[in-house]
């Protein structure tokens, strides 16, 4: 028998993605399987997920699910052997472009029911009501899966361990109390000691209270969320549960983000032969319609364009930087709040030939950006982990990032003045004012003009180890501790990777470029 873990999530690449969670889930499942744990991903059967998952077969029906009947489908992820379990329900059918919001950006009115039913379906799997193999551990990710630990206990299922990972505490799944009835949550659970949070029912709070373990995605963020500044109202609760809180950093899919082999970049390069980077820079300038200038420092921004990512600060700081450094170019790739998107677009008019902005979600452009730019600006008010700056580091594109959360753990700061420490790999800045950002970018431009120091930092950034094998091992340690007693040894004895039999459909899809639906 093999140790089995069910990773429950709302998104996973390459099926559906709006942020880093999707990258993390699939890469973690793969790394776990390589280390001999039979990890499967469970998520809603959004139309895109059903269309693109491979070899889907019915593995059960759940006629009594809250919000309407559901069908459990089982198959594999395109391009890998990771098993995927999809909950098909009419409720997910209209989620074609984005899993959470409609075309006007308004939250769907049945999010509570949709993700509540996902949790109920996961519990049905654990109860043996479907053909999906029974997991020893359910790994619930973010609020979308937050109800699972409590629902399991309410149904008296105690032979499954539960881990809740918080990828972003700002998103809590707080809904009107009236949702509770349809979700079959008894009144006794609707108290401030239980799921109630400021008059609402909170899925994340339920998870924090009932999971066997809670984890988050960097050591610094684990400490931050215990404070009022970063706790989003949950710091008291998390402090009360701090004995079961662990920090496990994410990794990076080093196969997908590899300067030496990236199929989405025009030239390849590595630590020992950086010549291809200038070809990538030229391609980037061309792709975004800027003049080709190998000596212009190219500053990139590539993320969700939101308040969390300090878009408001960036649109104030960047014009000043462009005034101060007349040769600099700015390239922006992102999507988010309309007002900030507009402010970035206005910069293209104010600085013609120097600023290029692509509003949208685009994988090819993201790879071109990380590979071809000289530096990546990543201002952020809080950052549980932060994958984007790490992607850029893999390509020797140095991050200029806020000193928060995962950024503290993964970037070694060159400081705002003086000599550059031997191990520096980027620049960190404090504060949320335009001046704080301007000072950090100015320092980056200053160092860019000092090739010895710049190349040293590039080497440090490119040789940092962000692989998944260490984090996967840490997760397995946690799974072992929370697995039912009789299954613990399965998590110890893992000699070989778990693989599925070859299937032609999966191999064929693996050759296709990745697409995203979000
Ligand atoms: P978050 O999950 O908070 O958005 P992360 O940095 O952890 O932050 O993950 C963001 C993910 O989304 C990365 O994989 C990044 O490359 C991707 N991404 C964000 N915006 C875009 C975009 N406009 N085009 C392509 N990829 C994007
Ligand atoms: C969230 C966080 C981001 C993290 C990602 C994956 O989206 O905002 O910092 O990298 O989850 O854990």
XYZ file of C-alpha atoms and ligand atoms in Angstrom:
557
model
C 0.000 0.000 0.000
C 1.138 3.536 -0.770
C 0.684 6.690 1.240
C -2.161 8.682 -0.334
C -2.792 12.421 -0.173
C -5.650 14.371 -1.719
C -4.719 17.993 -2.446
C -7.951 19.990 -2.569
C -7.725 23.315 -4.369
C -9.708 25.743 -6.478
C -7.069 26.016 -9.196
C -4.153 24.078 -10.646
C -2.048 24.491 -13.794
C -2.531 23.798 -16.597
C -6.293 23.522 -16.084
C -7.224 26.824 -14.444
C -5.028 29.520 -12.961
C -5.434 33.013 -11.573
C -2.342 33.132 -9.364
C 0.567 31.319 -7.790
C -1.628 28.758 -6.001
C -2.243 27.009 -9.331
C 1.490 26.661 -10.007
C 2.164 25.403 -6.520
C -0.460 22.661 -6.440
C 0.613 20.835 -9.584
C 4.323 21.193 -8.908
C 3.883 19.963 -5.330
C 1.800 16.972 -6.467
C 4.521 16.054 -8.948
C 7.280 16.397 -6.366
C 5.332 14.287 -3.860
C 4.822 11.569 -6.446
C 8.527 11.597 -7.251
C 9.148 10.978 -3.581
C 6.806 8.001 -3.461
C 3.589 9.585 -2.161
C 0.462 8.964 -4.227
C -0.732 12.564 -4.456
C -3.869 13.500 -6.391
C -5.421 16.916 -7.014
C -9.115 17.559 -6.438
C -10.761 20.712 -7.779
C -14.040 22.014 -9.185
C -15.021 20.764 -12.613
C -14.940 24.175 -14.272
C -15.652 23.850 -18.012
C -11.953 24.381 -18.857
C -10.873 21.719 -16.377
C -13.283 19.162 -17.824
C -12.282 20.043 -21.353
C -8.555 19.723 -20.805
C -8.058 16.999 -18.202
C -7.078 13.663 -19.763
C -8.813 10.279 -19.610
C -11.723 11.438 -17.477
C -13.946 8.660 -16.208
C -16.877 8.768 -13.863
C -15.880 7.688 -10.378
C -19.112 8.295 -8.521
C -22.307 10.275 -8.247
C -23.238 12.491 -5.328
C -26.981 13.144 -5.706
C -27.363 14.723 -2.270
C -24.661 17.376 -2.542
C -25.677 20.833 -1.228
C -26.635 23.057 -4.121
C -27.452 20.232 -6.506
C -26.191 16.838 -7.581
C -22.573 16.297 -8.501
C -20.565 13.780 -10.455
C -17.030 12.807 -9.539
C -14.715 12.475 -12.517
C -11.238 11.040 -12.309
C -8.421 11.444 -14.815
C -4.950 12.916 -15.137
C -3.460 16.360 -15.548
C -2.389 17.173 -19.102
C 1.354 16.874 -19.440
C 1.958 14.872 -16.271
C 0.858 11.724 -14.492
C -0.777 13.599 -11.618
C -4.260 12.162 -11.034
C -6.997 14.765 -10.971
C -10.432 14.452 -9.412
C -13.078 16.894 -10.656
C -16.424 17.702 -9.109
C -18.801 18.225 -12.003
C -21.856 20.233 -11.092
C -24.076 22.602 -13.040
C -23.088 25.295 -10.606
C -19.584 25.487 -12.070
C -20.746 25.687 -15.688
C -20.842 29.480 -15.930
C -17.301 29.822 -14.533
C -15.740 29.899 -17.959
C -13.367 32.872 -17.778
C -12.602 33.214 -14.094
C -13.402 30.822 -11.242
C -14.531 33.482 -8.759
C -15.885 36.564 -10.528
C -18.153 37.263 -13.499
C -17.235 39.225 -16.609
C -17.849 42.502 -14.737
C -15.484 41.526 -11.955
C -18.314 40.944 -9.452
C -18.057 37.889 -7.217
C -20.417 35.097 -8.226
C -23.351 35.029 -5.817
C -23.041 31.293 -5.174
C -19.358 31.064 -4.229
C -20.282 29.766 -0.759
C -22.363 26.985 -2.212
C -19.876 26.089 -4.941
C -16.864 25.759 -2.683
C -18.972 24.412 0.185
C -20.111 21.629 -2.137
C -16.494 20.972 -3.118
C -15.741 20.420 0.573
C -18.763 18.127 0.992
C -17.644 16.145 -2.068
C -14.137 15.737 -0.618
C -15.697 14.403 2.567
C -17.808 11.955 0.537
C -14.601 10.661 -1.044
C -13.099 10.168 2.428
C -16.301 8.362 3.482
C -15.840 5.862 0.653
C -18.919 6.991 -1.268
C -17.032 7.123 -4.565
C -14.491 4.991 -6.414
C -11.691 7.455 -5.685
C -9.115 5.688 -3.481
C -9.421 6.736 0.166
C -6.754 9.268 1.117
C -4.782 9.036 4.364
C -4.417 12.813 4.429
C -6.493 15.624 2.936
C -4.380 18.671 2.201
C -6.835 21.585 2.022
C -5.595 24.742 0.326
C -6.933 28.208 1.160
C -10.501 29.066 2.139
C -11.980 27.190 -0.813
C -11.244 23.922 0.978
C -11.509 25.374 4.501
C -14.681 23.531 5.531
C -13.235 20.058 4.952
C -11.596 19.408 8.358
C -14.738 20.425 10.260
C -17.119 18.541 7.949
C -15.013 15.394 8.335
C -15.201 15.605 12.100
C -18.939 16.391 12.016
C -19.432 13.177 10.043
C -17.334 11.260 12.555
C -14.566 10.446 10.061
C -11.367 10.321 12.071
C -9.095 8.121 9.965
C -7.999 10.960 7.682
C -5.446 13.586 8.702
C -6.054 17.187 7.663
C -3.580 19.917 6.755
C -4.754 23.427 5.887
C -2.320 25.563 3.900
C -2.826 29.311 3.921
C -1.549 30.767 0.651
C -3.072 34.170 1.267
C -4.756 35.175 4.515
C -6.407 38.156 2.831
C -8.863 35.805 1.172
C -10.998 34.217 3.871
C -14.221 32.988 2.292
C -16.539 35.029 4.520
C -20.199 34.729 3.519
C -23.655 35.696 4.764
C -24.754 33.458 7.641
C -27.746 32.356 5.598
C -25.397 30.189 3.504
C -25.027 27.855 6.497
C -28.427 26.185 6.155
C -27.904 25.049 2.589
C -24.391 23.906 3.498
C -25.854 21.829 6.338
C -23.793 23.524 8.983
C -25.608 23.239 12.303
C -26.489 26.367 14.309
C -24.152 25.209 17.076
C -21.237 25.959 14.735
C -22.352 29.507 14.002
C -20.910 31.069 17.129
C -17.839 33.325 17.517
C -16.025 30.332 19.051
C -16.656 28.409 15.856
C -17.202 29.574 12.250
C -18.630 33.034 12.882
C -16.375 35.957 12.017
C -17.788 39.481 12.359
C -21.328 38.366 11.587
C -20.357 36.153 8.681
C -19.573 32.497 8.268
C -15.863 32.141 7.532
C -14.603 29.070 5.670
C -10.994 29.872 6.507
C -11.733 30.276 10.195
C -13.437 26.875 10.187
C -10.294 25.404 8.650
C -7.943 27.080 11.101
C -9.998 25.801 14.029
C -10.383 22.210 12.922
C -7.361 21.226 10.833
C -4.834 18.895 12.451
C -2.058 21.171 11.167
C -1.921 24.588 9.561
C 0.879 25.612 7.274
C 1.815 28.680 5.355
C 4.222 29.233 2.523
C 7.207 31.052 4.058
C 8.802 31.381 7.465
C 8.550 35.162 7.497
C 4.867 35.120 6.526
C 4.210 32.550 9.268
C 5.584 35.062 11.763
C 3.849 38.035 10.178
C 0.354 36.537 10.292
C 0.627 36.332 14.064
C 0.667 40.162 14.170
C -2.215 42.625 13.746
C -0.545 44.278 10.724
C -0.593 41.115 8.617
C -3.169 39.022 10.448
C -6.277 40.323 8.614
C -8.227 39.918 11.851
C -7.093 36.318 12.339
C -3.903 36.995 14.321
C -5.563 36.224 17.667
C -6.976 32.969 16.379
C -3.695 31.973 14.761
C -1.788 32.746 17.944
C -4.139 30.440 19.780
C -3.280 27.717 17.235
C 0.392 28.542 16.826
C 1.492 25.190 18.240
C 0.152 23.517 15.091
C 1.321 26.205 12.646
C 4.273 25.305 10.429
C 6.064 27.125 7.628
C 6.983 25.262 4.451
C 8.277 27.404 1.594
C 7.107 26.852 -1.935
C 9.461 25.741 -4.659
C 9.624 26.787 -8.259
C 8.913 24.526 -11.217
C 12.553 24.562 -12.285
C 11.693 22.654 -15.471
C 9.202 25.247 -16.703
C 11.344 28.216 -15.634
C 14.745 27.197 -16.941
C 16.800 29.688 -18.984
C 18.726 26.815 -20.585
C 15.667 24.999 -21.969
C 12.672 27.326 -21.887
C 10.585 26.616 -25.011
C 8.856 29.994 -24.633
C 12.032 32.086 -24.988
C 13.892 32.754 -28.234
C 17.402 32.178 -26.886
C 18.779 29.984 -24.139
C 21.447 30.765 -21.587
C 22.888 29.613 -18.297
C 25.156 30.697 -15.495
C 28.210 29.665 -17.521
C 27.138 31.178 -20.791
C 25.024 34.285 -20.498
C 25.216 35.293 -24.160
C 21.623 34.281 -24.857
C 20.270 36.810 -22.360
C 20.904 39.737 -24.693
C 18.937 37.910 -27.407
C 16.068 37.531 -24.953
C 16.278 41.245 -24.128
C 16.109 42.155 -27.799
C 13.116 39.826 -28.252
C 11.364 41.397 -25.292
C 11.857 44.909 -26.611
C 10.590 43.800 -30.005
C 7.614 41.902 -28.606
C 6.487 44.972 -26.678
C 7.238 47.421 -29.509
C 10.060 49.336 -27.819
C 13.274 50.472 -29.521
C 15.939 47.778 -29.454
C 18.643 49.126 -27.202
C 20.999 46.630 -25.524
C 22.243 49.294 -23.100
C 18.892 50.580 -21.864
C 18.160 49.214 -18.398
C 14.856 47.379 -18.789
C 12.655 47.366 -15.714
C 9.770 44.882 -15.727
C 6.547 44.643 -13.759
C 4.708 41.337 -14.066
C 1.932 40.431 -11.672
C -1.679 41.002 -10.764
C -2.223 44.774 -10.934
C -3.804 45.234 -7.534
C -3.535 47.102 -4.252
C -1.764 44.096 -2.664
C 0.911 44.349 -5.359
C 1.296 48.117 -4.705
C 0.081 49.102 -8.149
C -1.048 52.438 -6.685
C 2.472 53.167 -5.438
C 4.101 51.996 -8.670
C 2.042 54.309 -10.891
C 3.185 57.238 -8.754
C 6.834 56.183 -8.462
C 7.565 55.031 -12.012
C 7.088 58.368 -13.847
C 9.630 59.875 -11.496
C 12.088 57.063 -12.219
C 11.587 57.514 -15.958
C 12.289 61.251 -15.595
C 15.430 60.614 -13.547
C 16.839 57.889 -15.828
C 16.229 58.988 -19.412
C 17.557 55.804 -20.985
C 15.504 53.377 -18.890
C 12.655 51.369 -20.392
C 9.635 50.042 -18.516
C 7.640 46.982 -19.554
C 4.452 45.994 -17.754
C 2.521 42.735 -18.093
C -0.479 42.230 -15.901
C -4.155 42.384 -15.287
C -6.194 43.565 -12.360
C -7.992 46.665 -11.134
C -9.188 48.797 -14.005
C -8.078 52.142 -12.534
C -4.484 50.966 -12.079
C -4.450 49.366 -15.520
C -5.496 52.749 -16.951
C -2.795 54.556 -15.017
C -0.151 52.232 -16.472
C -1.566 52.703 -19.972
C -1.399 56.483 -19.558
C 2.325 56.171 -18.929
C 2.792 54.798 -22.453
C 1.460 58.106 -23.811
C 3.510 60.218 -21.484
C 6.751 58.319 -22.260
C 6.437 57.167 -25.879
C 9.038 54.636 -26.948
C 10.042 54.039 -23.333
C 7.059 52.386 -21.707
C 5.122 49.375 -23.003
C 2.121 47.875 -21.263
C 0.260 44.673 -22.058
C -2.950 44.283 -20.107
C -3.790 40.619 -20.107
C -2.715 37.221 -19.029
C -0.088 35.779 -21.309
C 2.281 32.924 -20.614
C 4.603 33.530 -23.588
C 4.961 37.208 -22.683
C 5.565 36.292 -19.027
C 8.512 34.072 -19.991
C 9.868 36.719 -22.395
C 9.572 39.291 -19.606
C 11.367 37.285 -16.943
C 14.087 36.222 -19.356
C 14.702 39.484 -21.181
C 14.390 42.211 -18.568
C 17.290 43.399 -16.429
C 15.265 43.839 -13.266
C 11.803 43.062 -11.980
C 9.919 45.447 -9.720
C 7.815 43.583 -7.171
C 6.297 46.039 -4.736
C 3.816 44.301 -2.465
C 2.083 45.144 0.805
C 2.242 41.535 1.872
C 3.509 38.429 0.127
C 2.951 34.961 1.541
C 5.565 33.538 -0.821
C 5.824 35.349 -4.181
C 6.738 33.195 -7.156
C 7.264 35.914 -9.758
C 10.497 37.405 -8.369
C 11.918 33.884 -8.122
C 11.070 33.157 -11.733
C 12.942 36.294 -12.727
C 15.944 35.344 -10.574
C 16.275 32.075 -12.483
C 16.985 34.216 -15.572
C 19.404 36.622 -13.886
C 16.732 39.351 -13.838
C 17.234 40.927 -10.448
C 14.257 41.560 -8.175
C 13.523 44.893 -6.500
C 10.975 43.794 -3.922
C 9.227 44.847 -0.735
C 10.775 43.493 2.439
C 7.803 41.337 3.415
C 6.898 37.655 3.722
C 8.505 35.242 1.313
C 10.601 38.011 -0.235
C 12.627 38.259 2.987
C 13.377 34.541 2.897
C 14.279 34.192 -0.776
C 16.104 37.412 -1.729
C 19.421 38.483 -0.188
C 19.360 42.284 -0.017
C 22.108 44.379 -1.614
C 21.076 47.326 0.568
C 20.228 50.839 -0.553
C 23.806 52.092 -0.331
C 27.413 51.057 0.097
C 29.199 47.910 -0.995
C 27.218 44.933 -2.191
C 27.369 41.900 0.132
C 28.980 38.801 -1.420
C 25.712 36.864 -1.381
C 23.308 39.616 -2.519
C 20.718 38.574 -5.092
C 18.342 41.542 -5.272
C 17.167 44.686 -3.537
C 14.615 44.828 -0.753
C 12.874 47.994 0.347
C 10.729 49.023 3.286
C 7.710 51.286 3.171
C 4.724 51.880 0.962
C 5.432 55.409 -0.296
C 6.451 56.266 -3.856
C 9.760 57.589 -2.509
C 10.607 54.208 -0.969
C 10.142 52.531 -4.331
C 12.004 55.251 -6.229
C 15.010 54.894 -3.901
C 15.152 51.127 -4.433
C 14.852 51.364 -8.225
C 17.496 54.113 -8.296
C 19.840 51.850 -6.366
C 19.216 49.063 -8.886
C 20.065 51.381 -11.786
C 23.203 52.480 -9.944
C 24.314 48.853 -9.519
C 23.386 47.992 -13.100
C 26.053 50.467 -14.151
C 28.654 48.555 -12.073
C 29.015 45.311 -14.061
C 31.137 43.426 -11.521
C 28.611 43.818 -8.761
C 25.676 43.285 -11.103
C 27.108 40.036 -12.471
C 27.875 38.827 -8.970
C 24.236 39.390 -8.016
C 23.048 37.691 -11.186
C 25.173 34.658 -10.398
C 23.804 34.522 -6.858
C 20.219 34.852 -8.099
C 20.610 32.190 -10.777
C 22.286 29.680 -8.496
C 19.788 29.941 -5.619
C 18.082 26.605 -4.945
C 14.317 26.909 -5.289
C 13.597 23.296 -6.196
C 10.567 21.452 -4.820
C 12.363 18.427 -3.409
C 13.112 19.955 0.018
C 9.631 21.442 0.515
C 7.979 18.195 -0.633
C 9.996 16.310 1.957
C 8.834 18.728 4.637
C 5.202 18.238 3.620
C 5.663 14.468 3.799
C 6.955 14.883 7.359
C 3.793 16.776 8.290
C 1.529 14.277 6.507
C 3.208 11.497 8.453
C 2.538 13.199 11.763
C -1.170 13.691 11.052
C -1.916 10.448 9.190
C -3.927 7.846 11.081
C -1.584 5.773 13.268
C -1.778 2.644 11.109
C -0.820 4.600 7.956
C 2.183 6.451 9.377
C 4.759 3.918 8.298
C 3.571 4.314 4.705
C 4.905 7.857 4.797
C 8.240 6.529 6.109
C 8.711 3.697 3.654
C 8.885 5.359 0.287
C 11.488 3.943 -2.021
C 10.280 4.555 -5.512
C 8.383 7.228 -7.342
C 4.673 6.642 -7.853
C 3.796 6.653 -11.540
C 0.684 5.869 -13.484
C 0.771 3.548 -16.463
C 1.750 5.414 -19.650
C -1.208 6.700 -21.567
C -1.085 8.026 -25.063
C -3.473 10.895 -24.587
C -1.393 12.368 -21.770
C 1.799 12.051 -23.791
C 0.216 13.837 -26.703
C -1.025 16.721 -24.615
C 2.346 17.015 -22.923
C 3.800 18.193 -26.192
C 1.295 21.031 -26.492
C 2.111 24.481 -25.185
C 0.574 25.317 -21.859
C -2.556 27.418 -22.001
C -4.333 29.279 -19.262
C -7.971 30.020 -18.977
C -7.965 32.782 -16.435
P 0.020 35.785 -6.510
O -0.359 34.352 -6.437
O -0.197 36.554 -5.258
O -0.568 36.482 -7.695
P 2.696 34.806 -7.171
O 3.893 35.605 -7.582
O 2.927 33.762 -6.158
O 1.610 35.843 -6.713
O 2.109 34.071 -8.429
C 1.645 34.745 -9.555
C 1.603 33.799 -10.718
O 0.787 34.324 -11.763
C 2.945 33.551 -11.348
O 2.960 32.272 -11.912
C 2.989 34.612 -12.449
O 3.902 34.288 -13.452
C 1.570 34.571 -12.918
N 1.069 35.799 -13.534
C 0.540 36.878 -12.911
N 0.123 37.788 -13.811
C 0.373 37.267 -15.025
C 0.149 37.720 -16.378
N -0.403 38.893 -16.627
N 0.517 36.913 -17.382
C 1.092 35.712 -17.131
N 1.333 35.235 -15.891
C 0.975 35.997 -14.852
C -0.787 33.308 -2.975
C 0.202 34.351 -2.503
C 1.573 34.203 -3.125
C 2.013 32.736 -3.116
C 0.958 31.868 -3.754
C 1.321 30.389 -3.729
O -1.371 33.645 -4.178
O -0.290 35.670 -2.718
O 2.505 34.968 -2.388
O 3.236 32.621 -3.823
O -0.247 31.998 -3.061
O 1.537 29.904 -2.433
